[in-house]
Amino acid sequence: MNQTSTGARKSIVFVSIALLALGIGVAAGWVTERLGAPQPPQLEAATALLKQARSLPAFSLVDEQGERFDNARLEGRWSFVFFGYTHCPDICPATLSTLDAA
């Protein structure tokens, strides 16, 4: 009878520890889900606000397909032009990621 009660106690202790570990895991998952992934700190970007619209001087560039990109491709609609560099160590990747998500 002593061996049976010792075995039963070991089983109860094992099951209790397993349930406690499971509960801690579920609670940690719930807290992590509620808080969400930590957001990277926002970097301050330099901005310029023009009080009055200015005309764009004539320009000509080459786009990623090797096609000409000039003033004519911007006429008649609002456009946002951003020059991001892939080898910039800090603000460029963060800004490009933000623009990609928009």
Coordinates of N, CA and C in Angstrom, one line a residue:
M1 N 0.8 -1.2 0.0 CA 0.0 0.0 0.0 C 0.9 1.3 0.0
N2 N 2.0 1.2 0.6 CA 2.9 2.3 0.7 C 3.5 2.7 -0.7
Q3 N 3.8 1.6 -1.4 CA 4.4 1.8 -2.8 C 3.3 2.4 -3.7
T4 N 2.1 2.0 -3.6 CA 1.0 2.5 -4.4 C 0.8 4.0 -4.1
S5 N 0.7 4.4 -2.8 CA 0.5 5.8 -2.5 C 1.7 6.6 -2.9
T6 N 2.9 6.1 -2.9 CA 4.1 6.8 -3.3 C 4.0 7.0 -4.8
G7 N 3.7 6.0 -5.6 CA 3.5 6.1 -7.0 C 2.4 7.1 -7.4
A8 N 1.3 7.0 -6.7 CA 0.2 7.9 -6.9 C 0.6 9.4 -6.7
R9 N 1.4 9.6 -5.6 CA 1.9 10.9 -5.3 C 2.8 11.5 -6.3
K10 N 3.7 10.6 -6.8 CA 4.6 11.0 -7.9 C 3.8 11.4 -9.2
S11 N 2.8 10.6 -9.5 CA 1.9 10.9 -10.6 C 1.2 12.2 -10.5
I12 N 0.7 12.5 -9.2 CA 0.0 13.7 -9.0 C 1.0 14.9 -9.1
V13 N 2.2 14.7 -8.5 CA 3.2 15.8 -8.6 C 3.5 16.1 -10.0
F14 N 3.8 15.0 -10.8 CA 4.1 15.2 -12.2 C 3.0 15.9 -13.0
V15 N 1.8 15.4 -12.8 CA 0.7 16.0 -13.5 C 0.5 17.5 -13.1
S16 N 0.7 17.8 -11.8 CA 0.6 19.1 -11.3 C 1.6 20.0 -12.0
I17 N 2.8 19.6 -12.0 CA 3.9 20.3 -12.6 C 3.7 20.6 -14.1
A18 N 3.2 19.5 -14.8 CA 2.9 19.6 -16.2 C 1.8 20.6 -16.5
L19 N 0.7 20.6 -15.6 CA -0.4 21.5 -15.8 C 0.1 23.0 -15.5
L20 N 0.9 23.1 -14.5 CA 1.4 24.4 -14.1 C 2.3 25.0 -15.3
A21 N 3.1 24.2 -15.9 CA 4.0 24.6 -17.0 C 3.1 25.0 -18.2
L22 N 2.0 24.2 -18.4 CA 1.1 24.5 -19.5 C 0.4 25.8 -19.3
G23 N -0.1 26.0 -18.0 CA -0.7 27.2 -17.7 C 0.2 28.5 -17.9
I24 N 1.4 28.3 -17.4 CA 2.4 29.4 -17.6 C 2.6 29.7 -19.1
G25 N 2.7 28.6 -19.9 CA 2.9 28.8 -21.3 C 1.7 29.5 -22.0
V26 N 0.5 29.1 -21.6 CA -0.7 29.7 -22.2 C -0.8 31.2 -21.7
A27 N -0.5 31.5 -20.5 CA -0.5 32.8 -20.0 C 0.5 33.7 -20.7
A28 N 1.7 33.2 -20.9 CA 2.8 33.9 -21.6 C 2.4 34.2 -23.0
G29 N 1.8 33.2 -23.7 CA 1.3 33.4 -25.0 C 0.2 34.4 -25.1
W30 N -0.7 34.4 -24.2 CA -1.8 35.4 -24.2 C -1.3 36.8 -23.9
V31 N -0.4 37.0 -23.0 CA 0.2 38.3 -22.7 C 1.0 38.8 -23.9
T32 N 1.7 37.9 -24.5 CA 2.5 38.3 -25.7 C 1.6 38.7 -26.8
E33 N 0.5 38.0 -27.0 CA -0.5 38.3 -28.1 C -1.2 39.6 -27.8
R34 N -1.5 39.9 -26.5 CA -2.2 41.1 -26.2 C -1.3 42.3 -26.3
L35 N -0.1 42.2 -26.0 CA 0.8 43.3 -26.1 C 1.3 43.6 -27.5
G36 N 1.3 42.5 -28.3 CA 1.7 42.7 -29.7 C 3.2 42.7 -29.8
A37 N 3.7 42.6 -31.0 CA 5.2 42.7 -31.2 C 5.7 44.1 -30.9
P38 N 6.8 44.2 -30.4 CA 7.4 45.5 -30.1 C 7.6 46.2 -31.4
Q39 N 7.3 47.5 -31.4 CA 7.5 48.3 -32.6 C 8.8 49.0 -32.5
P40 N 9.5 49.1 -33.7 CA 10.8 49.7 -33.7 C 10.6 51.2 -33.4
P41 N 11.5 51.9 -32.8 CA 11.4 53.3 -32.5 C 11.2 54.1 -33.8
Q42 N 10.4 55.1 -33.8 CA 10.2 55.9 -35.0 C 11.4 56.9 -35.1
L43 N 11.9 56.9 -36.3 CA 13.0 57.9 -36.5 C 12.4 59.2 -37.1
E44 N 13.0 60.3 -36.6 CA 12.5 61.5 -37.1 C 13.1 61.8 -38.5
A45 N 12.2 62.2 -39.4 CA 12.6 62.4 -40.7 C 12.6 63.9 -41.0
A46 N 13.5 64.4 -41.8 CA 13.5 65.8 -42.2 C 12.4 66.0 -43.2
T47 N 11.6 67.0 -42.9 CA 10.5 67.3 -43.9 C 10.5 68.8 -44.2
A48 N 9.9 69.1 -45.3 CA 9.8 70.4 -45.8 C 8.4 70.7 -46.3
L49 N 7.8 71.7 -45.8 CA 6.4 72.1 -46.2 C 6.5 73.4 -47.0
L50 N 6.1 73.3 -48.2 CA 6.2 74.5 -49.1 C 4.8 75.3 -48.9
K51 N 5.0 76.6 -48.7 CA 3.8 77.4 -48.5 C 3.0 77.6 -49.8
Q52 N 3.8 77.6 -50.9 CA 3.2 77.8 -52.2 C 3.8 76.8 -53.2
A53 N 3.0 76.2 -54.1 CA 3.5 75.2 -55.0 C 4.5 75.9 -55.9
R54 N 5.5 75.1 -56.3 CA 6.5 75.5 -57.2 C 6.5 74.6 -58.4
S55 N 6.9 75.1 -59.6 CA 6.9 74.3 -60.7 C 8.2 73.4 -60.7
L56 N 8.1 72.3 -61.2 CA 9.2 71.3 -61.2 C 10.1 71.6 -62.4
P57 N 11.4 71.8 -62.2 CA 12.3 72.0 -63.4 C 12.3 70.7 -64.2
A58 N 12.6 70.8 -65.5 CA 12.7 69.7 -66.4 C 13.8 68.7 -65.9
F59 N 13.4 67.4 -66.0 CA 14.4 66.4 -65.6 C 14.2 65.2 -66.4
S60 N 15.1 64.3 -66.4 CA 15.0 63.0 -67.1 C 15.8 62.0 -66.3
L61 N 15.2 60.9 -66.0 CA 15.9 59.8 -65.2 C 15.6 58.5 -66.0
V62 N 16.2 57.4 -65.5 CA 16.0 56.1 -66.0 C 15.4 55.2 -64.9
D63 N 14.2 54.6 -65.2 CA 13.6 53.8 -64.1 C 14.1 52.4 -64.1
E64 N 13.5 51.6 -63.2 CA 14.1 50.2 -63.0 C 14.0 49.3 -64.2
Q65 N 13.1 49.6 -65.1 CA 13.0 48.8 -66.4 C 13.8 49.4 -67.5
G66 N 14.6 50.4 -67.2 CA 15.4 51.1 -68.2 C 14.7 52.1 -69.1
E67 N 13.4 52.4 -68.7 CA 12.6 53.4 -69.4 C 12.9 54.8 -68.9
R68 N 12.6 55.7 -69.8 CA 12.8 57.1 -69.5 C 11.7 57.6 -68.5
F69 N 12.1 58.3 -67.5 CA 11.1 58.8 -66.5 C 11.4 60.3 -66.4
D70 N 10.4 61.1 -66.9 CA 10.5 62.6 -66.9 C 9.3 63.3 -66.4
N71 N 9.2 64.6 -66.5 CA 8.1 65.4 -66.0 C 6.8 64.9 -66.5
A72 N 6.7 64.5 -67.8 CA 5.5 64.1 -68.4 C 4.8 63.0 -67.6
R73 N 5.6 62.1 -67.0 CA 5.0 61.0 -66.3 C 4.3 61.4 -65.0
L74 N 4.6 62.6 -64.5 CA 4.0 63.1 -63.3 C 2.8 64.1 -63.5
E75 N 2.6 64.5 -64.7 CA 1.6 65.5 -65.0 C 0.2 65.0 -64.7
G76 N -0.7 65.9 -64.2 CA -2.1 65.5 -64.1 C -2.5 64.7 -62.8
R77 N -1.6 64.5 -61.9 CA -1.9 63.7 -60.7 C -0.9 64.0 -59.6
W78 N -1.3 63.8 -58.4 CA -0.4 63.9 -57.3 C 0.6 62.8 -57.3
S79 N 1.8 63.1 -57.0 CA 2.8 62.1 -57.0 C 3.7 62.3 -55.8
F80 N 4.2 61.2 -55.3 CA 5.2 61.2 -54.2 C 6.5 60.6 -54.7
V81 N 7.5 61.3 -54.7 CA 8.8 60.8 -55.2 C 9.7 60.8 -54.0
F82 N 10.3 59.6 -53.8 CA 11.3 59.4 -52.7 C 12.5 58.7 -53.2
F83 N 13.6 59.2 -52.9 CA 14.9 58.5 -53.3 C 15.4 57.8 -52.0
G84 N 15.3 56.5 -52.0 CA 15.8 55.6 -50.9 C 17.0 54.9 -51.4
Y85 N 17.9 54.7 -50.5 CA 19.1 54.0 -50.9 C 19.2 52.7 -50.1
T86 N 19.6 51.6 -50.8 CA 19.6 50.3 -50.2 C 20.8 50.1 -49.3
H87 N 21.8 50.9 -49.4 CA 23.0 50.8 -48.5 C 23.1 51.8 -47.5
C88 N 22.0 52.5 -47.2 CA 21.9 53.5 -46.2 C 21.8 52.8 -44.8
P89 N 22.6 53.1 -43.8 CA 22.5 52.3 -42.6 C 21.3 52.4 -41.7
D90 N 20.6 53.6 -41.7 CA 19.6 53.7 -40.7 C 18.2 54.2 -41.2
I91 N 18.1 55.4 -41.7 CA 16.8 55.9 -42.0 C 16.2 55.3 -43.3
C92 N 17.0 55.1 -44.3 CA 16.5 54.6 -45.6 C 15.7 53.3 -45.5
P93 N 16.3 52.2 -44.9 CA 15.5 51.0 -44.8 C 14.2 51.2 -44.0
A94 N 14.3 51.9 -42.9 CA 13.0 52.1 -42.1 C 12.0 52.9 -42.9
T95 N 12.4 53.9 -43.7 CA 11.5 54.7 -44.5 C 10.9 53.9 -45.6
L96 N 11.8 53.1 -46.3 CA 11.3 52.3 -47.4 C 10.3 51.3 -46.9
S97 N 10.5 50.7 -45.7 CA 9.6 49.7 -45.2 C 8.3 50.4 -44.9
T98 N 8.3 51.6 -44.3 CA 7.0 52.3 -44.0 C 6.3 52.6 -45.3
L99 N 7.0 53.1 -46.4 CA 6.4 53.4 -47.6 C 5.8 52.1 -48.3
D100 N 6.5 51.0 -48.1 CA 6.0 49.7 -48.7 C 4.7 49.3 -48.0
A101 N 4.6 49.6 -46.7 CA 3.4 49.2 -46.0 C 2.2 50.0 -46.3
A102 N 2.4 51.2 -46.8 CA 1.3 52.2 -47.1 C 0.5 51.8 -48.3

